[in-house]
Amino acid sequence: MRKPIIAGNWKMNKTPEEAKELFSELIPLLKDAKCDVVICPPFTALCPAKKLIGGTNIHLGVQNIHWAKSGAFTGEISADMLKFFGVEYAIVGHSERRQYFGETDKTVNMRARAALDNGITPIICVGESLEQREGGETNAFISSQVRAALNGMSEAEVASIIIAYEPIWAIGTGKTATAEMAEETVAMIRQTVAERFGAEAAAAVRIQYGGSMNPKNAASLMAMPDIDGGLIGGASLKAEDFARVVRCDEQ
């Protein structure tokens, strides 16, 4: 059985002081949660996060990671810098990174490789636009993204990573894929992994849904056999809402 994993992506929100307040609210609400819990705050909140969540069941993640150890890469951050704060997870290839900052399938693969090489678990995001879905291109497009992102990885590495299916048309729009729609695409992602890396790796890899999962739809999405968790945006900025998503199967 794959253990569910819920990750909160705070995006460009929360000052260090605001992050302290939110972490303080989250810690008691998430205590003894049955799933793995990851919070990915902005880089400026890593220091207070490290201090506050030590000894708790909350794991620390980040929203980006560079492939180089160091160098002239203005605005980027390396694995060594992140490991200092005890970072365990790194979001790679989020649609906003692809859309606004020129992320490509190649750089997604390079960032994921750097994470793995440094003991950090990549959360690799894939997803289609509304035009691609309506044009019947979803499966071909996402399969291509998955194959490119996992290029050069071993079966064991693939089994250890996280893939997040994020339909671009459902992020921050209020639109959400039905549980059945999400399951169909996530199952296709798992089949893509199986074709390249074998049945064992496909059965082990955890695949999240990331298209506006919230307290109202989390239970139905999490009930699907191939959906192993969520990458949560807006709902992760409110302690009660995020806790309800994390504990949706306990209600």
PDB file of N, CA and C in Angstrom, residues 2 155 158-159 190-205:
ATOM      1  N   ARG A   2       0.517   2.188  -0.868  1.00  0.00           N
ATOM      2  CA  ARG A   2       1.233   3.465  -0.913  1.00  0.00           C
ATOM      3  C   ARG A   2       0.680   4.398   0.160  1.00  0.00           C
ATOM      4  N   GLU A 155      14.895   2.336 -11.848  1.00  0.00           N
ATOM      5  CA  GLU A 155      13.589   1.884 -11.354  1.00  0.00           C
ATOM      6  C   GLU A 155      13.427   2.241  -9.874  1.00  0.00           C
ATOM      7  N   VAL A 158      12.722   6.004  -9.468  1.00  0.00           N
ATOM      8  CA  VAL A 158      11.351   6.343  -9.865  1.00  0.00           C
ATOM      9  C   VAL A 158      10.362   5.900  -8.799  1.00  0.00           C
ATOM     10  N   ALA A 159      10.595   4.752  -8.210  1.00  0.00           N
ATOM     11  CA  ALA A 159       9.697   4.252  -7.167  1.00  0.00           C
ATOM     12  C   ALA A 159       9.675   5.167  -5.950  1.00  0.00           C
ATOM     13  N   ARG A 190       0.505   6.446 -14.294  1.00  0.00           N
ATOM     14  CA  ARG A 190       1.072   5.223 -13.707  1.00  0.00           C
ATOM     15  C   ARG A 190       1.381   4.192 -14.791  1.00  0.00           C
ATOM     16  N   GLN A 191       0.529   4.116 -15.801  1.00  0.00           N
ATOM     17  CA  GLN A 191       0.773   3.189 -16.902  1.00  0.00           C
ATOM     18  C   GLN A 191       2.002   3.606 -17.703  1.00  0.00           C
ATOM     19  N   THR A 192       2.191   4.910 -17.865  1.00  0.00           N
ATOM     20  CA  THR A 192       3.377   5.410 -18.562  1.00  0.00           C
ATOM     21  C   THR A 192       4.646   5.004 -17.810  1.00  0.00           C
ATOM     22  N   VAL A 193       4.597   5.112 -16.486  1.00  0.00           N
ATOM     23  CA  VAL A 193       5.733   4.690 -15.666  1.00  0.00           C
ATOM     24  C   VAL A 193       5.962   3.186 -15.821  1.00  0.00           C
ATOM     25  N   ALA A 194       4.884   2.423 -15.823  1.00  0.00           N
ATOM     26  CA  ALA A 194       5.004   0.969 -15.943  1.00  0.00           C
ATOM     27  C   ALA A 194       5.648   0.567 -17.265  1.00  0.00           C
ATOM     28  N   GLU A 195       5.276   1.237 -18.337  1.00  0.00           N
ATOM     29  CA  GLU A 195       5.811   0.905 -19.656  1.00  0.00           C
ATOM     30  C   GLU A 195       7.314   1.143 -19.737  1.00  0.00           C
ATOM     31  N   ARG A 196       7.798   2.128 -19.003  1.00  0.00           N
ATOM     32  CA  ARG A 196       9.224   2.468 -19.079  1.00  0.00           C
ATOM     33  C   ARG A 196      10.045   1.823 -17.960  1.00  0.00           C
ATOM     34  N   PHE A 197       9.458   1.703 -16.762  1.00  0.00           N
ATOM     35  CA  PHE A 197      10.247   1.282 -15.602  1.00  0.00           C
ATOM     36  C   PHE A 197       9.740   0.001 -14.940  1.00  0.00           C
ATOM     37  N   GLY A 198       8.657  -0.556 -15.432  1.00  0.00           N
ATOM     38  CA  GLY A 198       8.167  -1.821 -14.911  1.00  0.00           C
ATOM     39  C   GLY A 198       7.038  -1.669 -13.906  1.00  0.00           C
ATOM     40  N   ALA A 199       6.375  -2.787 -13.659  1.00  0.00           N
ATOM     41  CA  ALA A 199       5.182  -2.787 -12.816  1.00  0.00           C
ATOM     42  C   ALA A 199       5.489  -2.441 -11.363  1.00  0.00           C
ATOM     43  N   GLU A 200       6.638  -2.885 -10.858  1.00  0.00           N
ATOM     44  CA  GLU A 200       6.948  -2.627  -9.450  1.00  0.00           C
ATOM     45  C   GLU A 200       7.154  -1.138  -9.192  1.00  0.00           C
ATOM     46  N   ALA A 201       7.895  -0.475 -10.060  1.00  0.00           N
ATOM     47  CA  ALA A 201       8.113   0.958  -9.901  1.00  0.00           C
ATOM     48  C   ALA A 201       6.800   1.709 -10.025  1.00  0.00           C
ATOM     49  N   ALA A 202       5.959   1.300 -10.972  1.00  0.00           N
ATOM     50  CA  ALA A 202       4.677   1.963 -11.175  1.00  0.00           C
ATOM     51  C   ALA A 202       3.752   1.782  -9.978  1.00  0.00           C
ATOM     52  N   ALA A 203       3.825   0.609  -9.370  1.00  0.00           N
ATOM     53  CA  ALA A 203       2.979   0.350  -8.205  1.00  0.00           C
ATOM     54  C   ALA A 203       3.454   1.116  -6.982  1.00  0.00           C
ATOM     55  N   ALA A 204       4.747   1.463  -6.950  1.00  0.00           N
ATOM     56  CA  ALA A 204       5.318   2.123  -5.774  1.00  0.00           C
ATOM     57  C   ALA A 204       5.268   3.639  -5.844  1.00  0.00           C
ATOM     58  N   VAL A 205       5.403   4.210  -7.048  1.00  0.00           N
ATOM     59  CA  VAL A 205       5.479   5.669  -7.165  1.00  0.00           C
ATOM     60  C   VAL A 205       4.167   6.306  -6.688  1.00  0.00           C
TER      61      VAL A 205
END
